[in-house]
XYZ file of C-alpha atoms in Angstrom:
682
model
C -42.461 3.482 32.065
C -41.840 5.757 29.078
C -41.832 4.513 25.536
C -38.128 5.334 25.167
C -37.307 3.382 28.280
C -39.304 0.348 27.106
C -37.616 0.467 23.724
C -34.126 0.644 25.221
C -34.762 -2.191 27.642
C -36.125 -4.286 24.794
C -32.870 -3.789 22.888
C -30.711 -4.483 25.919
C -29.438 -0.911 26.254
C -29.075 1.069 29.463
C -31.694 3.782 29.799
C -29.737 7.025 29.754
C -32.610 9.458 29.785
C -33.312 9.409 33.550
C -29.634 9.354 34.564
C -28.753 12.286 32.437
C -31.783 14.189 33.656
C -30.843 13.689 37.315
C -27.220 14.627 36.759
C -28.415 17.795 35.029
C -30.211 19.141 38.121
C -33.490 17.599 37.147
C -33.601 19.276 33.761
C -34.396 17.188 30.709
C -31.426 16.344 28.545
C -30.727 18.597 25.592
C -30.635 15.632 23.218
C -31.581 11.973 23.172
C -28.294 10.226 22.514
C -29.830 6.787 22.988
C -31.146 7.000 19.427
C -27.580 7.036 18.159
C -26.117 4.181 20.197
C -28.198 1.308 18.869
C -26.194 -1.377 17.118
C -27.407 -2.818 13.832
C -29.269 -1.671 10.742
C -32.261 -2.655 8.610
C -33.389 -6.165 9.660
C -30.102 -6.896 11.438
C -31.047 -5.703 14.917
C -31.724 -7.154 18.336
C -30.628 -7.205 21.940
C -27.772 -9.611 21.249
C -26.087 -7.125 18.937
C -26.151 -4.301 21.492
C -23.544 -6.080 23.604
C -21.085 -5.891 20.728
C -20.981 -2.084 20.589
C -17.759 -1.788 22.593
C -14.520 0.114 22.131
C -12.376 -2.992 21.984
C -14.509 -4.732 19.391
C -14.556 -1.656 17.171
C -10.781 -1.380 17.338
C -10.455 -5.064 16.427
C -12.890 -4.856 13.497
C -11.370 -1.570 12.371
C -7.870 -3.031 12.585
C -8.843 -6.205 10.718
C -10.524 -4.085 8.059
C -7.386 -1.991 7.750
C -5.406 -5.206 7.468
C -7.370 -6.320 4.422
C -7.392 -2.821 2.959
C -3.601 -2.618 3.061
C -3.505 -6.266 1.996
C -5.302 -5.399 -1.261
C -2.877 -2.547 -1.986
C 0.123 -4.763 -1.262
C -1.315 -7.513 -3.443
C -1.584 -5.069 -6.332
C 2.042 -4.006 -5.840
C 3.140 -7.639 -5.644
C 1.478 -8.518 -8.945
C 2.232 -5.325 -10.850
C 5.160 -6.781 -12.817
C 2.917 -9.628 -13.973
C 0.246 -7.126 -15.023
C 2.862 -5.183 -16.982
C 3.927 -8.310 -18.861
C 0.395 -9.514 -19.487
C -1.029 -6.226 -20.773
C 2.193 -4.662 -22.179
C 2.157 -1.751 -19.719
C 5.248 0.485 -19.265
C 6.320 1.203 -15.690
C 5.519 4.898 -16.045
C 1.934 4.007 -16.908
C 1.865 1.645 -13.916
C 2.796 4.602 -11.745
C -0.035 6.627 -13.262
C -2.454 3.772 -12.550
C -1.353 3.557 -8.929
C -1.930 7.278 -8.307
C -5.608 6.805 -9.191
C -6.393 6.082 -5.537
C -4.402 9.139 -4.443
C -6.377 11.418 -6.753
C -9.670 10.258 -5.263
C -8.179 10.435 -1.769
C -7.191 14.034 -2.420
C -10.756 14.868 -3.417
C -12.455 12.843 -0.703
C -10.218 13.394 2.324
C -10.903 17.092 2.850
C -14.646 16.800 2.221
C -14.957 13.694 4.400
C -12.892 15.147 7.221
C -14.882 18.376 7.253
C -18.485 17.296 6.674
C -18.975 13.621 7.572
C -18.366 14.190 11.293
C -22.027 15.086 11.667
C -23.224 11.946 9.887
C -23.249 8.256 10.784
C -19.485 7.783 10.617
C -19.490 4.025 11.219
C -21.646 3.490 8.148
C -19.453 5.796 6.093
C -16.518 3.580 7.067
C -18.558 0.559 5.985
C -19.258 2.244 2.659
C -15.515 2.765 2.300
C -14.904 -0.958 2.635
C -17.604 -1.592 0.053
C -15.625 0.516 -2.427
C -12.614 -1.740 -1.776
C -14.869 -4.675 -2.667
C -15.692 -2.963 -5.993
C -11.974 -2.313 -6.556
C -11.192 -6.025 -6.199
C -13.932 -7.025 -8.638
C -12.887 -4.455 -11.240
C -9.256 -5.522 -11.154
C -9.834 -9.258 -11.512
C -12.465 -8.721 -14.212
C -9.667 -8.141 -16.746
C -8.728 -11.798 -16.657
C -12.281 -12.906 -17.345
C -12.572 -10.402 -20.197
C -9.231 -10.984 -21.957
C -8.156 -14.378 -20.665
C -4.557 -15.487 -20.238
C -3.372 -14.125 -23.576
C -1.862 -15.906 -26.558
C 1.721 -15.344 -25.395
C 1.028 -17.262 -22.184
C -0.968 -19.994 -23.898
C 1.862 -20.645 -26.366
C 4.029 -21.649 -23.425
C 1.712 -24.478 -22.321
C 1.674 -28.128 -23.353
C -1.990 -27.952 -24.336
C -1.367 -25.208 -26.901
C -1.396 -26.978 -30.284
C -2.024 -30.258 -28.422
C 1.682 -31.096 -28.004
C 2.335 -34.463 -26.409
C 5.638 -33.533 -24.790
C 8.100 -30.676 -24.442
C 10.402 -32.063 -27.160
C 7.581 -31.880 -29.695
C 6.823 -28.349 -28.532
C 10.446 -27.245 -28.907
C 10.690 -28.813 -32.337
C 7.738 -26.725 -33.487
C 8.469 -23.626 -31.415
C 12.006 -23.113 -32.662
C 10.642 -22.932 -36.188
C 8.517 -19.965 -35.105
C 11.478 -18.304 -33.407
C 12.395 -15.183 -35.363
C 15.931 -15.481 -36.736
C 17.980 -12.787 -38.398
C 15.744 -11.376 -41.135
C 16.678 -9.492 -44.304
C 13.348 -7.640 -44.282
C 11.666 -5.702 -41.494
C 9.090 -7.761 -39.604
C 5.603 -6.511 -38.906
C 4.667 -5.084 -35.537
C 2.909 -7.177 -32.918
C -0.844 -6.651 -32.809
C -2.339 -6.167 -29.352
C -6.110 -5.868 -28.944
C -7.558 -3.292 -26.541
C -4.239 -2.027 -25.216
C -5.847 1.062 -23.659
C -8.710 -0.750 -21.907
C -6.749 -2.705 -19.227
C -4.859 0.370 -17.947
C -8.125 2.314 -17.865
C -9.940 -0.412 -15.892
C -7.020 -0.663 -13.466
C -7.013 3.124 -13.028
C -10.769 3.230 -12.356
C -10.368 0.452 -9.797
C -7.623 2.384 -8.024
C -9.723 5.558 -8.115
C -12.634 3.759 -6.446
C -10.280 2.244 -3.847
C -8.993 5.710 -2.939
C -12.467 6.704 -1.733
C -12.479 3.781 0.681
C -8.942 4.495 1.874
C -9.813 8.125 2.556
C -12.935 7.227 4.518
C -10.994 4.618 6.473
C -8.361 7.122 7.591
C -10.110 10.457 8.004
C -13.439 9.178 9.314
C -12.235 5.985 10.979
C -9.491 7.488 13.130
C -11.738 10.371 14.190
C -14.512 7.916 15.137
C -12.083 5.798 17.169
C -10.685 8.962 18.740
C -14.078 10.217 19.860
C -15.250 6.831 21.147
C -12.263 5.754 23.242
C -10.830 7.115 26.471
C -7.521 8.937 26.401
C -5.757 6.459 28.668
C -6.196 3.731 26.076
C -4.904 5.813 23.175
C -1.358 4.398 22.730
C -2.442 0.795 23.297
C -5.465 0.937 20.976
C -3.500 2.856 18.361
C -0.732 0.272 18.529
C -3.174 -2.660 18.260
C -4.946 -1.097 15.296
C -1.649 -0.258 13.592
C -0.322 -3.763 14.241
C -3.356 -5.343 12.603
C -2.957 -2.998 9.640
C 0.738 -3.831 9.365
C -0.122 -7.498 8.987
C -1.994 -6.613 5.802
C 0.979 -5.912 3.530
C 2.789 -9.016 4.775
C -0.241 -11.219 4.091
C -0.918 -9.447 0.812
C 2.568 -10.015 -0.535
C 2.462 -13.607 0.682
C -0.852 -14.172 -1.088
C 0.641 -12.674 -4.248
C 3.650 -14.974 -3.933
C 1.428 -18.048 -3.618
C -0.815 -17.053 -6.526
C 2.122 -16.216 -8.793
C 3.518 -19.724 -8.320
C 0.473 -20.998 -10.192
C 0.432 -20.445 -13.916
C -1.984 -17.795 -15.174
C -4.231 -20.634 -16.345
C -3.976 -23.137 -13.474
C -5.659 -25.900 -15.454
C -2.933 -25.812 -18.146
C 0.569 -27.292 -17.917
C 3.282 -24.670 -18.530
C 6.488 -25.578 -20.375
C 8.551 -23.003 -18.477
C 9.359 -22.589 -14.789
C 8.547 -19.642 -12.478
C 12.136 -18.403 -12.722
C 11.725 -17.756 -16.442
C 11.107 -14.034 -17.111
C 8.254 -15.001 -19.445
C 6.350 -16.746 -16.636
C 2.909 -15.265 -15.921
C 1.414 -16.212 -12.565
C -2.261 -16.468 -11.608
C -2.436 -12.835 -10.499
C -6.242 -12.769 -10.579
C -6.908 -15.487 -7.977
C -6.139 -13.344 -4.941
C -8.623 -10.643 -5.941
C -11.512 -13.076 -5.616
C -10.477 -13.908 -2.042
C -10.030 -10.236 -1.118
C -13.408 -9.300 -2.614
C -15.290 -11.765 -0.413
C -13.510 -10.768 2.803
C -13.820 -6.989 2.301
C -17.553 -7.388 1.691
C -17.878 -9.164 5.048
C -15.885 -6.405 6.792
C -18.138 -3.755 5.237
C -21.195 -5.580 6.589
C -19.831 -5.716 10.143
C -18.813 -2.045 10.069
C -22.372 -1.069 9.122
C -23.497 -2.671 12.385
C -21.774 -0.176 14.706
C -23.831 2.716 16.093
C -23.319 6.391 15.435
C -21.813 6.707 18.911
C -20.652 3.909 21.209
C -22.632 3.650 24.473
C -19.530 4.096 26.668
C -18.514 7.272 24.835
C -22.092 8.527 24.994
C -22.199 8.064 28.763
C -18.898 9.916 29.254
C -20.023 12.794 27.071
C -23.382 13.209 28.842
C -21.725 13.252 32.237
C -19.212 15.868 31.156
C -21.954 17.997 29.643
C -23.919 17.696 32.872
C -20.952 18.874 34.958
C -20.171 21.699 32.551
C -16.785 20.311 31.587
C -17.794 20.016 27.935
C -20.247 21.940 25.819
C -23.009 19.934 24.193
C -22.274 18.949 20.631
C -23.896 21.194 18.109
C -24.226 20.090 14.514
C -24.315 23.125 12.292
C -23.865 23.563 8.604
C -20.268 24.402 7.867
C -19.584 27.224 5.438
C -16.682 28.013 3.153
C -15.616 30.774 5.558
C -15.373 28.190 8.364
C -13.272 26.030 6.072
C -10.903 28.913 5.304
C -10.562 29.780 8.991
C -9.639 26.165 9.760
C -6.998 26.229 7.009
C -5.603 29.471 8.390
C -5.334 28.029 11.903
C -3.548 24.918 10.652
C -1.212 26.912 8.389
C -0.121 28.970 11.413
C 0.558 25.789 13.405
C 4.303 25.283 12.913
C 4.425 21.825 14.479
C 1.606 20.605 12.259
C 3.106 22.065 9.063
C 6.665 20.862 9.741
C 5.422 17.403 10.668
C 3.109 17.168 7.656
C 5.761 18.115 5.113
C 8.400 15.973 6.823
C 6.034 13.044 6.375
C 5.409 14.010 2.742
C 9.106 14.069 1.836
C 9.655 10.768 3.612
C 6.732 9.197 1.777
C 7.872 10.538 -1.587
C 11.212 8.796 -1.200
C 9.916 5.651 0.477
C 7.035 5.072 -1.939
C 9.622 3.937 -4.470
C 10.336 0.898 -2.301
C 6.748 0.355 -1.222
C 5.589 0.035 -4.836
C 8.602 -1.118 -6.833
C 10.590 -3.338 -4.435
C 9.410 -6.590 -6.107
C 10.469 -5.228 -9.513
C 13.763 -4.033 -8.007
C 14.502 -7.504 -6.627
C 13.560 -9.190 -9.914
C 15.813 -6.966 -12.000
C 18.777 -6.489 -9.648
C 19.056 -10.000 -8.184
C 17.364 -12.119 -10.889
C 14.719 -13.573 -8.577
C 11.313 -14.872 -9.658
C 8.201 -12.737 -9.160
C 7.006 -15.180 -6.483
C 10.272 -14.972 -4.527
C 10.396 -11.178 -4.844
C 6.908 -10.720 -3.430
C 7.503 -13.248 -0.653
C 10.682 -11.471 0.443
C 9.009 -8.069 0.297
C 5.951 -9.211 2.197
C 6.238 -12.021 4.684
C 9.829 -11.445 5.739
C 10.404 -7.692 5.542
C 6.963 -6.515 6.614
C 7.027 -8.946 9.529
C 9.770 -6.740 10.938
C 7.523 -3.711 10.362
C 4.800 -5.289 12.494
C 7.313 -5.932 15.288
C 8.437 -2.305 15.057
C 4.878 -1.025 15.447
C 4.228 -3.194 18.511
C 7.562 -2.252 20.053
C 6.941 1.473 19.630
C 3.419 1.148 21.023
C 4.752 -0.602 24.121
C 7.540 1.928 24.695
C 5.276 4.945 24.188
C 2.608 3.507 26.520
C 5.078 2.544 29.243
C 7.564 5.420 29.233
C 5.371 8.237 27.834
C 8.130 10.177 26.063
C 7.764 13.894 25.452
C 6.828 15.415 22.125
C 10.431 16.503 21.593
C 11.699 12.990 22.229
C 9.235 11.633 19.680
C 10.250 14.228 17.080
C 13.938 13.516 17.696
C 13.338 9.817 17.168
C 11.441 10.492 13.942
C 14.420 12.452 12.615
C 16.805 9.692 13.712
C 14.713 7.123 11.840
C 14.943 9.226 8.676
C 18.731 9.468 8.895
C 19.093 5.740 9.581
C 16.918 5.051 6.548
C 19.176 7.191 4.376
C 22.205 5.264 5.639
C 20.527 1.969 4.735
C 19.659 3.261 1.269
C 23.315 4.131 0.684
C 24.081 0.485 1.425
C 21.558 -0.520 -1.249
C 23.704 1.321 -3.781
C 26.729 -0.879 -3.163
C 24.787 -4.166 -2.906
C 24.895 -5.032 -6.580
C 25.235 -8.308 -8.441
C 28.051 -8.480 -10.972
C 26.327 -11.200 -12.970
C 23.156 -9.132 -13.241
C 25.086 -6.025 -14.284
C 27.004 -8.010 -16.883
C 23.770 -9.449 -18.261
C 22.367 -5.978 -18.750
C 25.494 -4.425 -20.221
C 26.376 -7.172 -22.723
C 22.939 -8.428 -23.784
C 22.477 -5.597 -26.260
C 24.466 -6.225 -29.407
C 26.031 -3.354 -31.231
C 25.130 -2.261 -34.754
C 25.510 -5.895 -35.870
C 21.902 -6.791 -35.046
C 20.371 -3.696 -36.617
C 20.458 -5.325 -40.050
C 18.414 -8.254 -38.695
C 15.283 -6.111 -38.095
C 14.561 -7.361 -34.558
C 12.524 -4.393 -33.343
C 9.252 -6.308 -32.903
C 10.710 -9.720 -32.046
C 9.303 -11.264 -28.836
C 11.570 -11.516 -25.815
C 12.956 -15.071 -26.019
C 16.403 -15.107 -24.351
C 19.258 -17.336 -25.519
C 22.619 -18.078 -23.900
C 25.963 -17.945 -25.697
C 28.964 -20.182 -24.851
C 30.489 -17.167 -23.076
C 27.539 -17.142 -20.634
C 26.053 -13.972 -22.101
C 22.291 -13.699 -22.452
C 20.811 -12.193 -25.600
C 17.260 -10.943 -26.044
C 16.508 -13.389 -28.829
C 18.152 -15.394 -31.573
C 17.427 -12.501 -33.897
C 19.385 -10.048 -31.737
C 22.298 -12.478 -31.710
C 22.234 -12.593 -35.520
C 21.484 -16.321 -35.649
C 20.442 -17.762 -39.009
C 19.697 -21.420 -38.238
C 18.455 -23.721 -35.497
C 18.383 -27.382 -34.558
C 17.517 -29.629 -31.616
C 20.084 -31.075 -29.216
C 19.872 -34.683 -27.922
C 18.654 -33.269 -24.592
C 15.722 -31.559 -26.258
C 17.044 -27.999 -26.131
C 17.014 -25.716 -29.153
C 20.443 -24.694 -30.446
C 20.750 -21.645 -32.672
C 23.655 -21.520 -35.132
C 25.312 -18.978 -37.365
C 25.001 -16.299 -34.646
C 27.129 -13.563 -36.182
C 26.450 -10.978 -33.461
C 27.845 -12.929 -30.511
C 30.701 -11.205 -28.733
C 33.681 -13.422 -29.698
C 36.131 -14.181 -26.923
C 37.443 -17.721 -27.249
C 35.170 -18.701 -30.128
C 36.509 -19.626 -33.553
C 36.102 -16.924 -36.170
C 33.321 -17.544 -38.612
C 29.622 -17.236 -37.864
C 28.948 -20.893 -38.686
C 30.809 -21.886 -35.502
C 29.017 -19.357 -33.262
C 25.985 -20.900 -31.534
C 23.690 -20.334 -28.544
C 21.134 -22.353 -26.579
C 17.567 -21.336 -25.777
C 16.908 -19.831 -22.355
C 18.670 -17.165 -20.309
C 22.117 -17.849 -18.882
C 22.139 -18.738 -15.168
C 23.006 -15.829 -12.872
C 23.681 -16.453 -9.178
C 22.884 -13.386 -7.059
C 21.862 -15.308 -3.936
C 24.534 -13.868 -1.632
C 23.824 -10.273 -2.652
C 20.104 -10.900 -2.364
C 20.468 -12.131 1.215
C 22.545 -9.089 2.176
C 19.906 -6.847 0.628
C 17.181 -8.609 2.644
C 19.093 -8.122 5.907
C 19.406 -4.365 5.319
C 15.789 -4.090 4.188
C 14.478 -5.902 7.275
C 16.469 -3.601 9.545
C 15.065 -0.523 7.812
C 11.536 -1.920 8.035
C 11.940 -2.515 11.774
C 13.365 0.941 12.472
C 10.994 2.777 10.139
C 7.884 1.220 11.685
C 8.791 2.516 15.146
C 8.113 6.096 14.004
C 4.539 5.500 12.800
C 2.798 5.857 16.163
C 4.969 8.768 17.312
C 4.377 10.639 14.071
C 0.607 10.221 14.310
C 0.528 11.208 17.989
C 2.331 14.462 17.221
C -0.053 15.158 14.349
C -3.134 14.723 16.534
C -1.850 16.433 19.681
C -0.679 19.606 17.957
C -4.090 20.571 16.569
C -7.210 22.072 18.107
C -10.010 19.635 18.973
C -12.421 21.212 16.505
C -9.871 20.844 13.687
C -9.117 17.176 14.295
C -11.035 15.580 11.424
C -10.253 18.393 9.016
C -6.537 18.297 9.882
C -6.426 14.600 9.007
C -8.160 15.355 5.724
C -5.862 18.284 4.933
C -2.856 16.120 5.732
C -4.150 13.566 3.250
C -4.549 16.303 0.641
C -0.993 17.573 1.150
C 0.361 14.040 1.111
C -1.438 13.303 -2.156
C -0.231 16.481 -3.865
C 3.372 16.212 -2.728
C 4.025 12.467 -2.451
C 1.356 9.939 -3.349
C 0.538 11.360 -6.780
C 3.929 12.543 -8.106
C 5.982 9.811 -6.393
C 4.822 6.700 -8.324
C 4.777 8.605 -11.628
C 8.285 9.968 -11.094
C 9.847 6.671 -10.092
C 7.958 4.847 -12.843
C 9.490 7.308 -15.302
C 12.902 6.781 -13.701
C 12.669 3.008 -14.127
C 11.621 3.360 -17.759
C 14.530 5.690 -18.414
C 16.989 2.857 -17.752
C 15.118 0.255 -19.798
C 17.238 -1.499 -22.446
C 14.685 -3.834 -24.034
C 11.051 -2.931 -24.742
C 8.335 -5.399 -25.721
C 7.052 -3.177 -28.502
C 3.601 -3.541 -30.032
C 1.852 -1.688 -32.857
C 0.227 0.781 -30.452
C 2.880 1.368 -27.798
C 6.322 0.310 -26.645
C 4.891 -2.257 -24.218
C 6.570 -3.422 -21.039
C 10.271 -3.430 -20.238
C 12.078 -6.790 -20.311
C 15.607 -5.721 -19.382
C 17.117 -2.806 -17.422
C 20.524 -1.220 -17.065
C 20.772 -2.521 -13.509
C 24.023 -0.746 -12.572
C 22.867 2.763 -13.519
C 19.361 2.122 -12.245
C 20.637 1.035 -8.833
C 22.474 4.335 -8.334
C 19.735 6.604 -9.699
C 16.856 4.839 -7.934
C 18.405 4.668 -4.466
C 20.177 8.037 -4.383
C 17.030 9.843 -5.491
C 14.954 8.143 -2.799
C 17.578 8.843 -0.156
C 17.673 12.547 -1.050
C 13.961 13.079 -0.381
C 14.028 11.058 2.849
C 16.959 13.206 4.000
C 14.836 16.334 3.447
C 12.153 14.765 5.621
C 14.688 14.204 8.394
C 15.766 17.846 8.284
C 12.149 18.988 8.602
C 11.700 16.684 11.610
C 14.429 18.725 13.283
C 12.073 21.681 12.839
C 9.318 19.641 14.518
C 11.667 18.953 17.413
C 12.455 22.670 17.798
C 8.836 23.871 17.838
C 7.372 20.995 19.891
C 8.936 22.032 23.191
C 5.573 23.099 24.698
C 3.476 20.359 23.118
C 1.749 17.968 25.567
C 1.174 14.377 24.506
C -0.160 12.821 27.749
C -2.138 14.082 30.735
C 0.485 14.132 33.475
C -2.167 14.658 36.133
C -3.864 11.413 35.189
C -1.194 9.350 36.978
C -2.172 10.813 40.334
C -5.855 10.433 39.535
C -5.451 6.729 38.797
C -3.784 6.177 42.195
C -6.552 7.819 44.211
C -8.913 5.522 46.140
C -12.666 5.527 45.816
C -12.734 8.000 42.962
C -15.619 7.676 40.580
C -15.102 7.405 36.852
C -16.816 10.745 36.451
C -14.039 12.434 38.480
C -11.399 10.844 36.245
C -13.131 12.127 33.163
C -13.624 15.572 34.655
C -9.923 15.798 35.515
C -8.936 14.805 32.016
C -11.134 17.351 30.331
C -9.944 20.083 32.646
C -6.464 19.529 31.290
C -7.837 19.635 27.748
C -9.606 22.951 28.390
C -6.498 24.491 29.946
C -4.135 23.394 27.185
C -5.568 23.866 23.710
C -2.580 22.141 22.207
C -3.427 18.835 23.922
C -5.789 16.786 21.752
C -7.666 13.571 22.405
C -6.778 10.544 20.319
């Protein structure tokens, strides 16, 4: 017995050397693939682990890993408004922070897709998950460096050792800035540039992991699974990934219900715009889980045993050339780009996806903020609605499309037509968003800003501390309302008097009779919010059904040798045209309609109040325009995809034949691949 055979039997692996030699007319195999199919690394090896190197288990681990990867991104989006309030970050800067992962993806995707295919791809995927672990630690480190912040601590019972809320209000209203004859000093904020920088670096590191997950992970799954299982495995993996955003937003909702310092007792409720939730708790949970996923991914071999056996048999029968790993040059890279640029289906589909993503990223990132500003919901409620409810419909859409594609095997043209239909339906839903406004929210935004009356009170650097007038109009602060005095009501609320800048309707003339109470006026947007949720859930369901069909077209329309590189180039194009400019543009658009800034000495801080009516029109119509362009390009995909093959039609007859060996099935499949260069394995 040879040494190789003894070693493989000791590890519980089938000995492939003799079989491959016999099937190759007695000639020795050209390579020893058994060295690449051993499961485990370092001291984590053994015969027990070898049984785990299966296609199904990889898809499950890969899908779960994708779930937590997307979960971390969704968690960041769900807590972004809290981060803006805590660290005085404008929305435009938030958009620039978010594109950090897209910049690194742009750099990594092409290089990874072109060069890593000859390395140990499973371990590269594991390294990608380790970068997500670093991203989680970097993000939550801000809380341990800067703490909750004085603004948040002032709103707790323990601050100043107050015994009850009445005592706090008695002292707090004295600190409330009233109408001042002299200009107040600006608000000092320590290290205002450090938190955005740390958040950007964390996003940049995360982008490396995302790129490796997509470009290397999909190619590894593609090469190590049989073509018959493609739609089902793709659907399972996508379904597990789709659970990530829903769980991520739900985790954000739960964490934001806790005060930023859970061991302190807040004096305000979560519905108060000044509420800061415990945004940092979720990152600790995500860090632990992503580290475990990275460890398991390192366990998988360079090539799964089942895929290795299929490849050796095909090489032995001459149906597939042996794999050759050669150094790839710049000229090879340019030739691959030229081939893909001449592929009309690939280019139309790629740019259709880019336009769709540019428009839809606005909702993916800023939906919680949109719900908070338009429908006056708490940060916890906004993230819960965006995650658990809406993205649950996305998961159903992915499973439904996977089932339909697997069962009915639609043509490439049918898939492209459906993708275009989804885009047009999305535009129709966005037009409904425009008309789903809340009158109370619009009134709050339009009347909260006093006219030139408050300019003489020097309120530029006054903290956001809303008060409510008898006419149910919310003002930014007592200073902006021109109030000159304050007192405490029998119920413990602070009443501000002498408010000269209130809009008089039925009030008696004379500022001494104009008063307001602390806290924002109640606004009921529940009905409009529910209607918005219904439309959003429908769009999530419909939009998710095009994910599998879009990816199938992308992979089937390219040459086998360009598969990994095409995924990387698609990531590059998506980053340049959508993922990088999209968040920055829509962040700028949101800031453009800001009415109240929380200014500090170093910057204008975060936005406290928006012009909701104008913002609703600008935000939705702009998004709808770009998604419409994507739909028009999908018509081009439909036109050029008439000869594109998605499935092996001959495989149906092969599956029905009796007594056929698996090698015949594989041979038949690869014959179709060799005849039609446009048909690609997934």
